[in-house]
C-alpha cells in the first residue's frame, strides 16, 4: 500500500509543483501591482504630501522609493519564476533566438519584461485616480468612464493610498 502511495506521489508531484508555481506567480503579480500602485498614489499627491499622512516630503519620497523597490523585486522574482518553471501548464517566458518572449511579445532584454510587469501598478493607479465610472445609457458599447478633475487627483490618490492599506505594505 505504501508503495502505491509513493508511486502516486511521484506521478502527481509535477502537477503539484506546477500548481504551486502558478499560485506563487499570482501572488507576485498581485504584489508587483499593489506596490506599484501605492508608489503611484504618492506621486499623484505631489507636494501636498500631508494629505497622505506623511510628515515631510522626504518621508513621502522615501516611502515611494520603498514601494518601487518592493515592486521591482517582485517583478524580478516573477520573471525568474516565469523563465524557470511552467505557469499554468506552460512556460510564461522563454527565449526565442536572440530575444526573450512573454507569450508572443518579444524583447531584446529580460529587464523589459520586468518593466512591463512593474508598470502594471502605475497603470492601475492612473486609472483609479484619474477616471471615474459614469452612468451610461443601456446598450452603449464603449466603457463608461469620465475624467476626475485634475484638482481632485491628489485627494483621490491620498484616499486610495489609505483605503488600499498601502502603509502596511512597507516595512
PDB file of N, CA, C and O in Angstrom, residues 134-146:
ATOM      1  N   UNK A 134     -19.141  56.385 -14.853  1.00  0.00           N
ATOM      2  CA  UNK A 134     -20.325  57.225 -15.000  1.00  0.00           C
ATOM      3  C   UNK A 134     -21.475  56.368 -15.507  1.00  0.00           C
ATOM      4  O   UNK A 134     -21.260  55.293 -16.066  1.00  0.00           O
ATOM      5  N   UNK A 135     -22.668  56.824 -15.294  1.00  0.00           N
ATOM      6  CA  UNK A 135     -23.842  56.107 -15.786  1.00  0.00           C
ATOM      7  C   UNK A 135     -23.976  56.362 -17.276  1.00  0.00           C
ATOM      8  O   UNK A 135     -24.023  57.511 -17.722  1.00  0.00           O
ATOM      9  N   UNK A 136     -24.039  55.274 -18.032  1.00  0.00           N
ATOM     10  CA  UNK A 136     -24.188  55.379 -19.473  1.00  0.00           C
ATOM     11  C   UNK A 136     -25.534  54.795 -19.888  1.00  0.00           C
ATOM     12  O   UNK A 136     -26.065  53.919 -19.204  1.00  0.00           O
ATOM     13  N   UNK A 137     -26.042  55.245 -20.998  1.00  0.00           N
ATOM     14  CA  UNK A 137     -27.286  54.657 -21.489  1.00  0.00           C
ATOM     15  C   UNK A 137     -27.110  53.169 -21.757  1.00  0.00           C
ATOM     16  O   UNK A 137     -26.017  52.710 -22.111  1.00  0.00           O
ATOM     17  N   UNK A 138     -28.172  52.423 -21.578  1.00  0.00           N
ATOM     18  CA  UNK A 138     -28.128  50.982 -21.795  1.00  0.00           C
ATOM     19  C   UNK A 138     -27.776  50.699 -23.247  1.00  0.00           C
ATOM     20  O   UNK A 138     -28.224  51.380 -24.162  1.00  0.00           O
ATOM     21  N   UNK A 139     -26.921  49.702 -23.449  1.00  0.00           N
ATOM     22  CA  UNK A 139     -26.545  49.300 -24.794  1.00  0.00           C
ATOM     23  C   UNK A 139     -25.353  50.037 -25.370  1.00  0.00           C
ATOM     24  O   UNK A 139     -24.985  49.824 -26.512  1.00  0.00           O
ATOM     25  N   UNK A 140     -24.751  50.920 -24.611  1.00  0.00           N
ATOM     26  CA  UNK A 140     -23.576  51.636 -25.088  1.00  0.00           C
ATOM     27  C   UNK A 140     -22.410  50.657 -25.138  1.00  0.00           C
ATOM     28  O   UNK A 140     -22.161  49.924 -24.193  1.00  0.00           O
ATOM     29  N   UNK A 141     -21.689  50.644 -26.226  1.00  0.00           N
ATOM     30  CA  UNK A 141     -20.626  49.652 -26.401  1.00  0.00           C
ATOM     31  C   UNK A 141     -19.307  50.059 -25.775  1.00  0.00           C
ATOM     32  O   UNK A 141     -18.480  49.239 -25.457  1.00  0.00           O
ATOM     33  N   UNK A 142     -19.064  51.336 -25.577  1.00  0.00           N
ATOM     34  CA  UNK A 142     -17.770  51.759 -25.052  1.00  0.00           C
ATOM     35  C   UNK A 142     -17.779  51.773 -23.525  1.00  0.00           C
ATOM     36  O   UNK A 142     -18.841  51.871 -22.909  1.00  0.00           O
ATOM     37  N   UNK A 143     -16.606  51.695 -22.913  1.00  0.00           N
ATOM     38  CA  UNK A 143     -16.560  51.779 -21.440  1.00  0.00           C
ATOM     39  C   UNK A 143     -17.107  53.114 -20.969  1.00  0.00           C
ATOM     40  O   UNK A 143     -16.908  54.135 -21.605  1.00  0.00           O
ATOM     41  N   UNK A 144     -17.796  53.093 -19.883  1.00  0.00           N
ATOM     42  CA  UNK A 144     -18.413  54.307 -19.356  1.00  0.00           C
ATOM     43  C   UNK A 144     -17.557  54.895 -18.240  1.00  0.00           C
ATOM     44  O   UNK A 144     -17.772  54.620 -17.060  1.00  0.00           O
ATOM     45  N   UNK A 145     -16.559  55.666 -18.636  1.00  0.00           N
ATOM     46  CA  UNK A 145     -15.671  56.321 -17.693  1.00  0.00           C
ATOM     47  C   UNK A 145     -15.596  57.799 -18.024  1.00  0.00           C
ATOM     48  O   UNK A 145     -15.605  58.184 -19.191  1.00  0.00           O
ATOM     49  N   UNK A 146     -15.522  58.590 -17.017  1.00  0.00           N
ATOM     50  CA  UNK A 146     -15.306  60.019 -17.186  1.00  0.00           C
ATOM     51  C   UNK A 146     -14.028  60.405 -16.470  1.00  0.00           C
ATOM     52  O   UNK A 146     -13.450  59.606 -15.738  1.00  0.00           O
TER      53      UNK A 146
END
